[in-house]
Coordinates of C-alpha atoms and ligand atoms in Angstrom, one line a residue:
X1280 CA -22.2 4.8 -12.1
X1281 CA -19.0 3.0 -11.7
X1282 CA -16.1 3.8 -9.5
X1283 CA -12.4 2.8 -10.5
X1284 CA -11.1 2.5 -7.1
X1285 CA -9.7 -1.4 -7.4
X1286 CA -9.4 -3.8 -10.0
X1287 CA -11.2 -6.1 -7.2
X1288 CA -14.6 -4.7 -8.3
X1289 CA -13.9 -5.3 -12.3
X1290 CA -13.7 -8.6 -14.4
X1291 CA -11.3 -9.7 -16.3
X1292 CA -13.2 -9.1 -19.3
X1293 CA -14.1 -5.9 -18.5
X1294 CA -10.1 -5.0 -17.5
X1295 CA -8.9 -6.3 -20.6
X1296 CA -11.9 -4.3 -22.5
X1297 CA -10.1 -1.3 -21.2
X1298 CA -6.5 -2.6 -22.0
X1299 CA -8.4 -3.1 -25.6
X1300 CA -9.6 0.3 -26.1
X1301 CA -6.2 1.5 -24.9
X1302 CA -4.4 -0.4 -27.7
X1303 CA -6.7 1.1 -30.9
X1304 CA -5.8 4.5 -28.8
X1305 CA -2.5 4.2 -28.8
X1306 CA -2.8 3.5 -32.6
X1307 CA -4.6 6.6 -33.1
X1308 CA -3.9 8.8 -29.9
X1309 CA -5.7 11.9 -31.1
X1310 CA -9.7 11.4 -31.1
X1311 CA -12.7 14.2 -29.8
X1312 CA -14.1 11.4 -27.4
X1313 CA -14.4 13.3 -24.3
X1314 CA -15.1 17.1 -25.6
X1315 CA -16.8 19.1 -23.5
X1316 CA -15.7 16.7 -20.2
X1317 CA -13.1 17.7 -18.0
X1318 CA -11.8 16.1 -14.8
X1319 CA -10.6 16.9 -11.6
X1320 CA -6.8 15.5 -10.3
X1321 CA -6.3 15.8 -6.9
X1322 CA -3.2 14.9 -5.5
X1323 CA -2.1 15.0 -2.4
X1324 CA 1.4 13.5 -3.7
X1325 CA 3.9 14.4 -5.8
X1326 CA 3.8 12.4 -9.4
X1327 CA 5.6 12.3 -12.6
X1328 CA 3.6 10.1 -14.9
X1329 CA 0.6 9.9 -13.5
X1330 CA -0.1 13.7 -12.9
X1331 CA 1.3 14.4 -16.9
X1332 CA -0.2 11.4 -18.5
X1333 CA -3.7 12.3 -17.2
X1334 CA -3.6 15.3 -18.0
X1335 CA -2.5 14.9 -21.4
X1336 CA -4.5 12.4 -22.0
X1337 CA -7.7 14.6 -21.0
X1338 CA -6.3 17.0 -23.5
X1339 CA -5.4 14.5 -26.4
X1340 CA -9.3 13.4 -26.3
X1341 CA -10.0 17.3 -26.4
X1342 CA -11.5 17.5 -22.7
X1343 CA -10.1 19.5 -19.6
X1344 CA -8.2 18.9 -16.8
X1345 CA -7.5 20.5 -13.8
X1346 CA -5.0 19.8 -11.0
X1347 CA -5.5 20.2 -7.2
X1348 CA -3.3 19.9 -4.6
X1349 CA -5.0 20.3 -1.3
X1350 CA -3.5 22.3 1.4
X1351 CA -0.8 23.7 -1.3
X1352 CA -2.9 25.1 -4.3
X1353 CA -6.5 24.6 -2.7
X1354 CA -7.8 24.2 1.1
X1355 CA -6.6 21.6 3.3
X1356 CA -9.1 19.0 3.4
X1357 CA -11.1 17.1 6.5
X1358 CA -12.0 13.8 5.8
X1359 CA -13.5 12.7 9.5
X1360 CA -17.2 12.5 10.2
X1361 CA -18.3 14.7 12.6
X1362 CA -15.5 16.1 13.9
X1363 CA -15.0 20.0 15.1
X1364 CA -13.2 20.9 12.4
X1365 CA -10.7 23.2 14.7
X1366 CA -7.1 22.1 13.3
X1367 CA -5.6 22.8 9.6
X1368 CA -8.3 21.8 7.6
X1369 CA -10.3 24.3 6.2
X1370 CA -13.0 22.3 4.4
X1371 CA -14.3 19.2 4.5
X1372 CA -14.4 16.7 2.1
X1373 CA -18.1 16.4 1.8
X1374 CA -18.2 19.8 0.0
X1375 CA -14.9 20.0 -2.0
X1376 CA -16.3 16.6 -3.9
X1377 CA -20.0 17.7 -4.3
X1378 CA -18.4 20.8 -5.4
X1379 CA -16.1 18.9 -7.9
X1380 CA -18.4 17.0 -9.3
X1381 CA -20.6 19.8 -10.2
X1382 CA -18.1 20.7 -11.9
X1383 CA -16.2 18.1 -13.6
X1384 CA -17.3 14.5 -15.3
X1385 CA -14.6 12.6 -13.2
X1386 CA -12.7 13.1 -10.2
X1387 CA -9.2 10.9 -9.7
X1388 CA -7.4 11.7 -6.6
X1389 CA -3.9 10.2 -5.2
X1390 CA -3.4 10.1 -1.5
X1391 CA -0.9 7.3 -0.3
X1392 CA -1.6 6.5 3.2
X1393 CA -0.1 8.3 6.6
X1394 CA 1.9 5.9 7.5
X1395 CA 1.2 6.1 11.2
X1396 CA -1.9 2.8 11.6
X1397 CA -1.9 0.6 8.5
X1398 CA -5.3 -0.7 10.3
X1399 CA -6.8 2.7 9.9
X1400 CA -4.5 3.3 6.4
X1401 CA -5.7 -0.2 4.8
X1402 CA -9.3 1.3 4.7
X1403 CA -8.7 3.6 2.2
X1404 CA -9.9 6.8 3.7
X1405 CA -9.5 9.5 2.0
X1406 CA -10.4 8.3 -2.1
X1407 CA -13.7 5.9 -0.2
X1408 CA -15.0 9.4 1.1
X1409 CA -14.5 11.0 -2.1
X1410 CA -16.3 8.2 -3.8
X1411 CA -19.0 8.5 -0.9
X1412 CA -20.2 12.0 -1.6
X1413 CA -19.3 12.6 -5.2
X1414 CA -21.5 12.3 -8.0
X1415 CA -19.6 11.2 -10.6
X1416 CA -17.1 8.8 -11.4
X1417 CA -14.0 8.5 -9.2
X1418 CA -10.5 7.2 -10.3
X1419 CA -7.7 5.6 -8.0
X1420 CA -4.4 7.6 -9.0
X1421 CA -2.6 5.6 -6.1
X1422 CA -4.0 4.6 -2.3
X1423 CA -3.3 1.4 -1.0
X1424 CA -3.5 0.1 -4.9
X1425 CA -2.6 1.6 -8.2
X1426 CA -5.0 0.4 -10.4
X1427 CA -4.1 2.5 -13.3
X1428 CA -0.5 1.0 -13.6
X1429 CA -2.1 -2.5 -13.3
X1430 CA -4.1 -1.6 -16.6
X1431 CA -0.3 -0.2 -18.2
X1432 CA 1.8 -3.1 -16.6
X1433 CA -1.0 -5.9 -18.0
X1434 CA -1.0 -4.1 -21.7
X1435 CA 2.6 -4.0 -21.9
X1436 CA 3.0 -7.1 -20.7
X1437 CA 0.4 -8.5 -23.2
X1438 CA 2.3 -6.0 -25.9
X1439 CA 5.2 -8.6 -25.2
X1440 CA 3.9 -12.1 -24.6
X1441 CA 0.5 -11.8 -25.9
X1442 CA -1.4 -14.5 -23.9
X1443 CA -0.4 -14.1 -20.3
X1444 CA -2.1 -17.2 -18.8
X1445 CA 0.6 -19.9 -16.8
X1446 CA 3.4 -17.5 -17.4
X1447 CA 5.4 -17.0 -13.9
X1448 CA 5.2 -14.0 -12.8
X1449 CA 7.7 -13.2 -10.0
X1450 CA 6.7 -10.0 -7.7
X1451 CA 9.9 -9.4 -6.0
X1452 CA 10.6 -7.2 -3.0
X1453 CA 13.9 -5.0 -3.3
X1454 CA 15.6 -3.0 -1.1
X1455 CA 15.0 0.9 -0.5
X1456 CA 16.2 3.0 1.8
X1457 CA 12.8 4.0 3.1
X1458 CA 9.9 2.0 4.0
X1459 CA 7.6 2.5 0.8
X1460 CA 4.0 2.3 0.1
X1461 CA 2.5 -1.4 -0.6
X1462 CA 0.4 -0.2 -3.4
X1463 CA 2.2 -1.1 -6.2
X1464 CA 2.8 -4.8 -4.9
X1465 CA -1.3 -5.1 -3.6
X1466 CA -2.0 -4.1 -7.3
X1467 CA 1.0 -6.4 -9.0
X1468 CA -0.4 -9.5 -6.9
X1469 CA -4.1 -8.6 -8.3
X1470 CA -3.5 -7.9 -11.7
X1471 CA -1.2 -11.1 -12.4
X1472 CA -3.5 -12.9 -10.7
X1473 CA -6.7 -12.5 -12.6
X1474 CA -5.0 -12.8 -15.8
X1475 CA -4.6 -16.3 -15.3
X1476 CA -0.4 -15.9 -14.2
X1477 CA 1.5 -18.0 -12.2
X1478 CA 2.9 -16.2 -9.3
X1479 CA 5.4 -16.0 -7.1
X1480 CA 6.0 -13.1 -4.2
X1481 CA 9.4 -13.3 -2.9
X1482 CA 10.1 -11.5 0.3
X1483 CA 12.7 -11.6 2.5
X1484 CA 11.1 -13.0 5.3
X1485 CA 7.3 -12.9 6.7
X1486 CA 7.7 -9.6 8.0
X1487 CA 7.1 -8.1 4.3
X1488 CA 3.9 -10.2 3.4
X1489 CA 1.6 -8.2 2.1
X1490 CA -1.7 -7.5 4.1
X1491 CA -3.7 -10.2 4.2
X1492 CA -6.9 -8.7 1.9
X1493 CA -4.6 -9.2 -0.9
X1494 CA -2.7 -12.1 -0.4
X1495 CA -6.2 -13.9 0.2
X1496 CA -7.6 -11.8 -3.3
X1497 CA -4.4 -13.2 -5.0
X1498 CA -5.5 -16.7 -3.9
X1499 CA -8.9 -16.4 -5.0
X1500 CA -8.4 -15.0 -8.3
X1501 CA -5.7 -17.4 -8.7
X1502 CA -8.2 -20.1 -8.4
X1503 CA -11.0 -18.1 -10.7
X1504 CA -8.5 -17.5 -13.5
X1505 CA -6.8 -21.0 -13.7
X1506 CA -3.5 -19.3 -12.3
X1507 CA -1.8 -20.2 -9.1
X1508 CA -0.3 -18.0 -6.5
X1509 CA 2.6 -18.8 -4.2
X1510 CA 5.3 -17.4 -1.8
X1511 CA 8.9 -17.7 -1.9
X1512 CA 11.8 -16.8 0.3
X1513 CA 14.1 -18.2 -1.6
X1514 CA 15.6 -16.0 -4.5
X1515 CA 16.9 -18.5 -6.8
X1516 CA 13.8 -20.8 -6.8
X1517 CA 11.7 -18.2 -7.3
X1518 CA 13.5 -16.4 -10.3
X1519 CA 13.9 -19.9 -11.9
X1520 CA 12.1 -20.3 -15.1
X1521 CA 10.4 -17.2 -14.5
X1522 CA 8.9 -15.2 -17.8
X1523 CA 8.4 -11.8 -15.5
X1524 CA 10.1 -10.0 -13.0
X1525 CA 8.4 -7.3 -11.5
X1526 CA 10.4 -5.4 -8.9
X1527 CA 9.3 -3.1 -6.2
X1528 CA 10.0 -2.1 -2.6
X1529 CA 7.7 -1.6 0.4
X1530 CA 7.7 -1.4 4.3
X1531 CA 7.3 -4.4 6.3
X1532 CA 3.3 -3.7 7.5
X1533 CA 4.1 -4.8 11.1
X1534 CA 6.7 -2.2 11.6
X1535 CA 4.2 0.3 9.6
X1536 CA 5.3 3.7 9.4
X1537 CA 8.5 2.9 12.4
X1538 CA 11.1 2.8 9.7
X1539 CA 13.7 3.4 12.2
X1540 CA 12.8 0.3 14.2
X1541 CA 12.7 -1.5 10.8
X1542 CA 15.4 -0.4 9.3
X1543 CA 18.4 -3.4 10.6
X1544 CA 15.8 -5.6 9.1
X1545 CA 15.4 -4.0 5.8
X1546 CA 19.5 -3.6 5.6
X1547 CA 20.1 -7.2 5.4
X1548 CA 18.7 -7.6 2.2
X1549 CA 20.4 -5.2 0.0
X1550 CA 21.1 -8.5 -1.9
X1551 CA 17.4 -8.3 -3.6
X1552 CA 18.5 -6.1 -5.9
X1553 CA 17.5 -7.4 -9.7
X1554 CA 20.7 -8.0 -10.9
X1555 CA 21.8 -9.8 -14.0
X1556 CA 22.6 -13.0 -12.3
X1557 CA 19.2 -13.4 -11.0
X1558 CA 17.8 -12.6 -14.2
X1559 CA 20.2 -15.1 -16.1
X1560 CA 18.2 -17.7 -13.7
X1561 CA 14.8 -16.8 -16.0
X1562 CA 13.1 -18.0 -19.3
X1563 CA 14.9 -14.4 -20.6
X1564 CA 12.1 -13.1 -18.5
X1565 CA 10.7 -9.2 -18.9
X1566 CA 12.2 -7.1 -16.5
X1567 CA 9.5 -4.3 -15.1
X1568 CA 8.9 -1.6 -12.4
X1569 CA 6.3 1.4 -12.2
X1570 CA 9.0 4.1 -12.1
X1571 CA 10.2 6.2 -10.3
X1572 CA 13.0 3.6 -9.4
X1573 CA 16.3 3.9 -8.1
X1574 CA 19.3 1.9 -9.9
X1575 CA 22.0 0.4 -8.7
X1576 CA 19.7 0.0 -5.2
X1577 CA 16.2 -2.0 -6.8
X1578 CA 17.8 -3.0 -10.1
X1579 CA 21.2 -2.6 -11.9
X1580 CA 21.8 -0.2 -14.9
X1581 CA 22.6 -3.1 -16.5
X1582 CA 19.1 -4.9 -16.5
X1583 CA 17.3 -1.4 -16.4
X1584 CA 19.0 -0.9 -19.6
X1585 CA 18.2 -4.6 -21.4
X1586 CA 15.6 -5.2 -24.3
X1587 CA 14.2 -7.2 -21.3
X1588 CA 13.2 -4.2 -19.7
X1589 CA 9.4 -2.9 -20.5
X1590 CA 9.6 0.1 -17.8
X1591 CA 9.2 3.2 -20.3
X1592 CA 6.9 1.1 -22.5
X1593 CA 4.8 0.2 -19.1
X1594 CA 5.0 3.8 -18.6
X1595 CA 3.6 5.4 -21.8
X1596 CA 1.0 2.6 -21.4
X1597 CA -0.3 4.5 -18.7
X1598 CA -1.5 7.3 -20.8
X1599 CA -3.3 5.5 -23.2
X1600 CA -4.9 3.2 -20.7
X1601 CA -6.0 6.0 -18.3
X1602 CA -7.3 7.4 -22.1
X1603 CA -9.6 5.0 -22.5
X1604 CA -10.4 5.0 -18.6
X1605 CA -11.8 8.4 -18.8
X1606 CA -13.7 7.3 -22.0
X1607 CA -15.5 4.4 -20.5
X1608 CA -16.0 5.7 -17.3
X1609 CA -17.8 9.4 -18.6
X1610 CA -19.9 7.5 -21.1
X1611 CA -20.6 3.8 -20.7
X1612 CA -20.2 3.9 -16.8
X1613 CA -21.5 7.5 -16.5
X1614 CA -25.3 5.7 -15.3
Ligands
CP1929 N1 4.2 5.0 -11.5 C1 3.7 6.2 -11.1 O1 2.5 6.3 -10.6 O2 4.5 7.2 -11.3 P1 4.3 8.7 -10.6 O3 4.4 8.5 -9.1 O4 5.4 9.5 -11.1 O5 3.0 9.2 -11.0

């Protein structure tokens, strides 16, 4: 049985496999490959895409899904060994996923980290004890990583260029008001990286590296794949030539869930916005960002709005990638 918790545990081949069977799906979305299967969504996040395009996608391949939202439409959840289970939660995790899984063929779950100890956070909790005690297959729908956009982002950005390898790929960090999750950049560094890309993450300063696990994954893939992986502080070097920009905010992981403490930091770079004179630095590069994303603060209307832009393209891809997820996962990676 295989687990889709990070792209860190699948090859390239097998990745672009996936990205494969989620190109002849998109072709022909409608197809009884999962009847009779159903899966379980657990979010303990609010979502947009990925909450509707799983579950459509469930129902396109003529399975069943359910959604779960613990401690709103089912029981708050314990997650801690051992504990005396004498605060909110009402059940602990190591029923509610045996449960599940008696149930269902898959369970995908989204809980972004508490933002109170990115050393206790960057372990992944809550999805690793899911994984531990259920019996069946469980998808990443957005931790610490979002693996299912890295399989949407890596199609559309193969839809566009077709071979990705030596392209530059430039993962920039824009402002936000808030201090946001790193997932989206951890997966955007891992993805790029073992498809070959050469990449660039430009920060602001040190303070907004990413952890360490995947700045040292981005290096060694980097090396596997034939790609190269750098860091930039500089805007203009790093937007020069480049054939991708992929924008996204996060908190600076030493000032981890103390925004307030962060926040003269974060205000002096309002200037990373994605504008179109950065862009008119690139090789006409593709502009893209996972969504939800707010203009005139990461990106301008105007380069939102540019053929360059792949977001909604990026973002359908996510239904028929997580399509062909659920496929290979409840039958060739069942076990
Ligand atoms: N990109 C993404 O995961 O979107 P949602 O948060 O809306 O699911």
């Amino acid at each position: 049985m295989r687990h889709f918790i990070s792209t860190e545990d699948w090859t390239q081949a097998e990745l672009q496999a996936l990205i494969d069977e989620a190109r002849l799906l998109k072709a022909a979305p409608f197809q009884p490959l999962l009847q009779n299967k159903s899966i379980a969504l657990v979010f303990f996040n609010p979502s947009l895409r990925t909450r509707s395009s799983f579950e459509l996608g469930m129902w396109q391949l003529g399975g069943h899904a359910l959604v779960l939202e613990p401690g709103k439409s089912a029981w708050p959840l314990e997650f801690k060994e051992g504990v005396v289970m004498d605060g909110e939660a009402e059940e602990h995790v190591a029923e509610a996923a045996r449960v599940l899984a008696r149930y269902c063929d898959i369970i995908a779950v989204r809980a972004f980290p508490k933002f109170v100890d990115w050393g206790f956070d960057r372990t992944d909790p809550v999805i690793k004890t899911f994984a531990k005690y259920s019996t069946v297959p469980v998808i990443n729908m957005e931790t610490i990583t979002h693996p299912c956009q890295e399989l949407a982002h890596m199609m559309a950005l193969q839809e566009r260029m077709g071979d990705v390898r030596k392209k530059k790929y430039v993962m920039t960090w824009t402002y936000h008001p808030k201090g946001l999750n790193t997932a989206v950049a951890n997966s955007g560094l891992l993805i790029s990286t073992k498809f070959g890309m050469d990449v660039t993450l430009l920060c602001p300063e040190e303070a907004y590296h990413l952890d360490e696990r995947y700045m040292s994954a981005a290096k060694a893939n980097a090396e596997a794949s034939g790609g190269s992986f750098q860091v930039s502080y500089d805007i203009d070097e790093a937007y020069a030539g480049a054939d991708v920009v992929y924008a996204k905010s996060w908190g600076a992981l030493p000032y981890f869930g103390n925004w307030d403490a962060e926040k003269p930091m974060r205000d002096k770079y309002k200037h990373f916005i994605v504008d179109e004179r950065k862009m008119a630095l690139t090789n006409n590069a593709i502009f893209s960002h996972c969504l939800p994303c707010r203009r005139n603060i990461k990106v301008t209307d105007a380069v939102i709005d540019s053929p360059q832009s792949m977001v909604i393209d990026e973002a359908e891809n996510r239904l028929h990638a997580q399509k062909a997820l659920m496929h290979q996962l409840a039958t060739t990676y069942r076990g």
